[in-house]
C-alpha positions in Angstrom: 0.0 0.0 0.0 2.9 2.4 0.8 4.3 2.0 -2.7 0.9 2.6 -4.2 0.5 5.9 -2.3 4.0 7.1 -3.1 3.5 6.5 -6.8 0.4 8.7 -6.8 2.0 11.4 -4.7 5.0 11.7 -7.0 2.9 12.1 -10.1 0.6 14.7 -8.3 3.6 16.7 -7.1 5.2 16.8 -10.5 2.0 17.9 -12.1 1.0 20.4 -9.4 1.5 23.4 -11.7 -1.3 22.1 -14.0 -3.8 21.3 -11.3 -5.3 24.8 -11.6 -6.4 24.2 -15.2 -7.1 20.4 -15.4 -8.3 17.7 -13.0 -6.0 14.8 -12.1 -6.5 11.5 -14.1 -6.2 8.3 -12.1 -4.5 5.3 -13.8 -4.4 1.9 -12.3 -1.3 -0.2 -12.9 -1.6 -3.9 -12.1 1.3 -6.3 -12.7 3.1 -9.2 -11.2 5.6 -7.5 -8.8 6.5 -10.4 -6.5 7.4 -14.0 -6.9 9.1 -15.7 -10.0 7.6 -13.2 -12.5 8.4 -10.1 -10.5 11.2 -8.9 -12.9 8.7 -8.8 -15.8 6.1 -6.7 -14.0 8.7 -4.4 -12.7 10.1 -3.8 -16.2 6.5 -3.0 -17.4 6.1 -0.5 -14.6 9.5 1.1 -15.0 8.9 1.6 -18.7 5.5 3.2 -18.1 6.7 5.5 -15.3 9.7 6.7 -17.4 7.3 8.1 -20.0 5.2 9.8 -17.1 8.4 11.2 -15.5 9.6 12.6 -18.9 6.4 14.5 -19.1 6.7 16.0 -15.6 4.0 13.7 -14.1 1.5 14.3 -16.9 0.1 12.5 -19.8 -1.7 14.4 -22.5 -0.9 17.6 -20.6 -3.0 16.3 -17.6 -1.5 15.5 -14.1 -1.8 11.7 -13.5 -1.7 9.5 -10.4 -0.5 6.0 -11.2 -1.9 3.6 -8.6 0.5 0.6 -8.5 -0.8 -2.9 -7.5 0.8 -6.3 -7.3 -1.4 -9.1 -8.4 1.2 -11.7 -7.2 0.4 -13.8 -10.3 -2.9 -14.7 -8.7 -6.0 -14.3 -11.0 -8.5 -14.0 -8.1 -6.4 -11.2 -6.6 -6.1 -9.5 -9.9 -9.9 -9.5 -10.3 -10.3 -8.1 -6.8 -7.7 -5.4 -7.3 -9.2 -4.1 -10.6 -12.6 -4.0 -9.0 -11.2 -1.8 -6.2 -9.5 0.5 -8.7 -12.7 0.9 -10.7 -15.1 1.4 -7.8 -13.0 3.0 -5.0 -10.3 4.8 -6.9 -12.3 5.9 -9.9 -9.5 5.2 -12.4 -10.0 6.3 -16.0 -7.6 3.7 -17.3 -6.2 0.3 -16.2 -2.8 -0.7 -17.6 -0.1 -3.4 -17.2 -1.0 -7.0 -16.5 1.9 -9.5 -16.9 0.3 -12.9 -17.2 -2.6 -14.1 -19.3 -4.5 -16.1 -16.6 -4.6 -12.9 -14.5 -5.8 -11.0 -17.6 -8.6 -13.4 -18.2 -9.8 -13.0 -14.6 -9.7 -9.2 -14.9 -11.4 -9.0 -18.2 -15.0 -9.6 -16.9 -15.1 -6.9 -14.2 -13.4 -4.4 -16.6 -15.9 -5.2 -19.3 -18.9 -4.9 -16.9 -17.7 -1.4 -15.9 -16.9 -0.3 -19.5 -13.3 0.3 -18.3 -10.6 1.4 -20.8 -7.7 -1.0 -20.7 -4.2 -0.5 -22.2 -2.3 -3.8 -21.8 1.5 -3.9 -21.8 2.2 -7.6 -21.9 -0.5 -10.4 -21.5 -2.4 -11.1 -24.7 -4.6 -14.2 -24.3 -6.2 -15.7 -27.4 -9.9 -15.5 -26.3 -9.6 -11.7 -25.8 -7.9 -11.4 -29.2 -10.8 -13.4 -30.8 -14.4 -14.2 -29.7 -14.2 -12.3 -26.4 -12.6 -9.1 -27.8 -13.6 -5.8 -26.3 -13.6 -2.5 -28.1 -12.3 -0.8 -25.0 -9.3 -3.0 -24.6 -6.1 -2.2 -26.6 -2.7 -3.9 -26.2 0.7 -2.2 -26.6 2.2 -5.7 -26.8 1.2 -8.7 -28.9 -1.1 -11.7 -28.9 0.5 -14.4 -26.8 1.3 -16.7 -29.7 2.7 -14.1 -32.1 6.3 -14.4 -31.1 6.3 -18.2 -31.5 5.0 -17.6 -35.0 8.0 -15.4 -35.8 10.2 -18.2 -34.8 8.2 -20.7 -36.9 8.6 -18.5 -40.0 12.3 -18.1 -39.3 12.8 -21.8 -39.0 11.2 -22.3 -42.4 13.4 -19.5 -43.9 16.5 -21.2 -42.5 15.5 -24.7 -43.7 15.1 -26.2 -40.3 12.6 -28.9 -41.4 13.0 -31.2 -38.3 12.6 -29.4 -35.0 12.3 -30.4 -31.3 9.9 -28.2 -29.2 10.4 -27.9 -25.4 8.0 -26.0 -23.2 6.2 -26.3 -19.8 3.4 -28.8 -19.6 0.7 -26.1 -19.2 -1.7 -23.9 -21.2 1.1 -21.4 -22.0 3.3 -24.1 -23.4 0.5 -25.4 -25.6 -0.3 -21.8 -26.8 3.3 -21.3 -27.9 3.4 -24.6 -29.8 0.2 -23.6 -31.6 1.7 -20.2 -32.5 4.9 -21.9 -33.8 3.0 -24.3 -36.0 0.9 -21.5 -37.4 3.9 -20.4 -39.5 6.0 -23.6 -39.5 5.6 -26.0 -42.4 8.3 -28.5 -41.3 7.9 -31.4 -38.8 8.0 -31.1 -35.0 9.7 -34.5 -34.6 9.6 -34.4 -30.8 7.8 -32.5 -28.0 9.2 -32.3 -24.5 6.8 -31.2 -21.8 8.6 -30.2 -18.6 7.4 -29.2 -15.2 6.7 -25.4 -14.8 9.4 -25.2 -12.1 11.9 -27.7 -13.5 15.6 -27.0 -12.9 17.3 -30.2 -14.2 17.3 -30.8 -17.9 19.6 -33.8 -18.2 16.8 -36.0 -19.7 15.8 -33.3 -22.2 19.4 -32.9 -23.3 19.8 -36.6 -23.8 16.6 -36.7 -25.9 17.9 -33.8 -28.0 21.1 -35.8 -28.7 19.0 -38.9 -29.7 16.6 -37.1 -31.9 19.3 -34.9 -33.6 16.9 -32.2 -34.8 17.8 -29.4 -37.2 17.0 -27.0 -34.4 15.6 -26.9 -30.9 12.7 -24.5 -30.2 12.3 -23.5 -26.5 9.7 -21.6 -24.6 11.1 -21.7 -21.1 10.5 -18.4 -19.3 12.6 -17.0 -16.4 14.8 -19.3 -14.4 13.7 -22.3 -16.4 15.3 -20.8 -19.5 18.4 -19.7 -17.6 19.0 -23.3 -16.3 18.2 -24.9 -19.6 20.6 -22.7 -21.6 23.4 -23.0 -19.0 23.1 -26.8 -19.1 22.8 -26.9 -22.9 26.0 -24.8 -23.0 27.9 -27.0 -20.6 26.9 -30.1 -22.5 28.4 -28.7 -25.7 25.0 -29.0 -27.5 24.6 -25.3 -27.8 27.4 -25.2 -30.3 26.0 -28.1 -32.3 22.3 -27.5 -32.5 20.7 -24.1 -33.2 18.5 -22.9 -30.3 15.5 -20.8 -31.2 13.6 -19.3 -28.3 10.4 -17.6 -27.3 10.1 -15.6 -24.1 13.3 -17.2 -22.9 16.3 -14.9 -23.8 15.6 -11.2 -23.2 16.6 -8.2 -21.1 15.4 -9.9 -17.9 17.4 -13.1 -18.3 20.6 -11.9 -20.1 22.1 -10.4 -16.9 22.1 -14.0 -15.5 23.0 -15.8 -18.6 25.8 -13.4 -19.9 28.1 -15.2 -22.3 26.2 -18.5 -21.9 23.5 -17.1 -24.1 25.8 -16.0 -27.0 24.4 -17.3 -30.3 20.9 -18.1 -28.9 18.1 -16.8 -31.2 14.9 -15.2 -30.0 11.7 -14.1 -31.7 10.3 -10.8 -30.5 8.5 -7.6 -31.5 11.1 -5.2 -30.0 14.8 -5.2 -29.2 17.2 -2.5 -28.0 18.9 -2.0 -31.4 15.8 -1.1 -33.4 16.4 2.0 -35.4 13.3 4.1 -34.7 14.1 7.5 -33.1 11.6 6.8 -30.3 13.3 3.5 -29.5 16.8 5.0 -29.5 15.7 7.8 -27.1 13.9 5.3 -24.9 16.9 3.0 -24.6 19.2 5.9 -23.7 16.8 7.3 -21.1 16.1 4.0 -19.5 19.8 3.0 -19.3 20.6 6.4 -17.7 17.8 6.1 -15.1 18.1 2.3 -14.3 21.6 1.4 -15.2 20.5 -1.6 -17.3 19.5 -2.4 -20.9 15.6 -2.3 -21.1 13.7 -5.4 -21.9 10.8 -5.7 -24.3 8.5 -5.6 -21.2 9.8 -2.1 -20.4 9.4 -1.0 -24.0 5.8 -2.2 -24.0 5.2 -0.3 -20.8 6.7 2.8 -22.3 4.4 2.5 -25.4 1.4 2.0 -23.2 2.1 5.3 -21.5 2.6 7.0 -24.9 -0.7 5.6 -26.1 -2.6 7.0 -23.2 -0.7 10.3 -23.7 -1.9 10.4 -27.3 -5.5 9.7 -26.3 -5.6 12.4 -23.7 -4.1 14.9 -26.1 -6.9 14.1 -28.5 -9.6 14.7 -25.9 -7.8 17.8 -24.5 -7.5 16.0 -21.2 -11.1 15.1 -20.8 -12.0 11.6 -19.6 -15.8 12.3 -19.5 -16.5 10.7 -22.9 -15.2 7.2 -22.8 -16.3 6.6 -26.4 -14.1 9.5 -27.6 -11.2 8.2 -25.5 -11.7 4.7 -26.9 -11.6 6.1 -30.5 -8.5 8.0 -29.6 -6.7 4.9 -28.2 -7.7 2.9 -31.3 -6.3 5.5 -33.6 -2.8 4.8 -32.2 -1.6 8.3 -33.1 1.8 8.2 -31.5 5.4 7.4 -32.3 5.9 3.9 -31.0 9.2 2.3 -30.1 8.3 -0.1 -32.9 7.7 0.6 -36.6 4.4 0.0 -38.5 2.3 -0.1 -35.3 -1.5 0.2 -35.7 -4.5 -1.6 -34.2 -6.8 -4.1 -35.7 -10.5 -4.3 -34.6 -9.6 -6.7 -31.8 -7.3 -4.1 -30.1 -4.1 -6.0 -31.0 -1.4 -4.4 -33.1 -0.3 -5.1 -36.6 3.4 -5.0 -36.3 6.7 -6.4 -37.5 8.1 -9.7 -36.0 11.9 -9.8 -35.6 14.6 -12.3 -34.9 17.4 -11.3 -32.5 20.5 -13.1 -31.5 22.4 -12.8 -28.2 25.6 -11.0 -29.1 28.1 -8.5 -27.7 27.2 -4.9 -28.2 29.6 -1.9 -28.7 30.2 -1.7 -25.0 31.0 -5.4 -24.7 27.8 -6.3 -23.0 25.6 -9.3 -24.0 22.5 -7.9 -25.6 20.0 -8.7 -28.4 21.0 -7.9 -32.0 18.4 -8.0 -34.8 19.3 -10.3 -37.6 16.0 -10.8 -39.5 12.4 -9.6 -39.8 10.4 -12.7 -40.9 7.0 -11.1 -40.4 6.4 -7.6 -41.6 3.3 -5.6 -40.7 1.6 -8.8 -39.7 -1.7 -9.3 -37.8 -2.2 -11.9 -35.0 -4.0 -15.2 -35.7 -7.3 -14.4 -34.0 -8.4 -11.0 -35.2 -10.9 -12.4 -37.7 -12.8 -14.1 -34.8 -13.4 -10.6 -33.3 -16.9 -9.4 -34.2 
């Protein structure tokens, strides 16, 4: 609760000069800020707040109070928090959300209240398709999209026999489905591991037996760190290409360091993208936080820019939610990504890139773009949104 109050007070103080001419806008940020997924939620929040701070505590020229809440990766808690933000705090926007199971739990109370939502990570398939909502937009991607990037890249590289490894849960199945959407080769073996698995000796032995053209891994957080370190020590990493989804990024590279060199990842953003907004964001984030931002931070930053653009369009008014919804859907802002616009389901049409872990100009292990297999591409569910 203390962090929540402080966040609001900082924004209010920075925007005090504008209070005389415009009312404060309350924004609820919900993310996973504790437990195994805490780094992801913190990156989302840090990216969002960087944009607010750059505008002296305002978005669209209006002072904002950002009310920060930790869902603890608990769907029931997420639904309760968003209900409080809507009913007690009278927020005009909800943003953030790290994991899709929490997003699914939050969607119903937000829909009932007609709440405007700007997501900065979770993008579950039902909300991209049949359960879409005209008041929800996502400054991220539909959950399966990045696996699709890897699928297309595998085809482009001629990897016709692949082995897929992922947790034995709904997220793992989603990623396999996304990969197969663009992959026309054969998945010769599927390895389903426990969501908290740390020992991958059996998986590595199976990779040696199967001898695929490439390994495709969706192993978020510590799972991916352990798998890549063990694959590196076994010598397999130098023999079999490793293509990843949600495994090698700005949150895991500080732990992996040189062990990740040569590992490939599909993503919608990386720190070397050439857009002016992206370059300025990376420089500002590094100066403030002393680390290379992850895609989660970039999505949080874009979410704030999107709200900023909508409030500019309505001249700071939040009275007409229909006008705000239309302004959000227009996506009239300079994103950290190129070719960014929304489909009718609130998910963006955007480029899908391939990055490789490599040394940057300062000798740090970072992500370097090497290909763009999907250009201005929609997600796989937008046609189901009516």
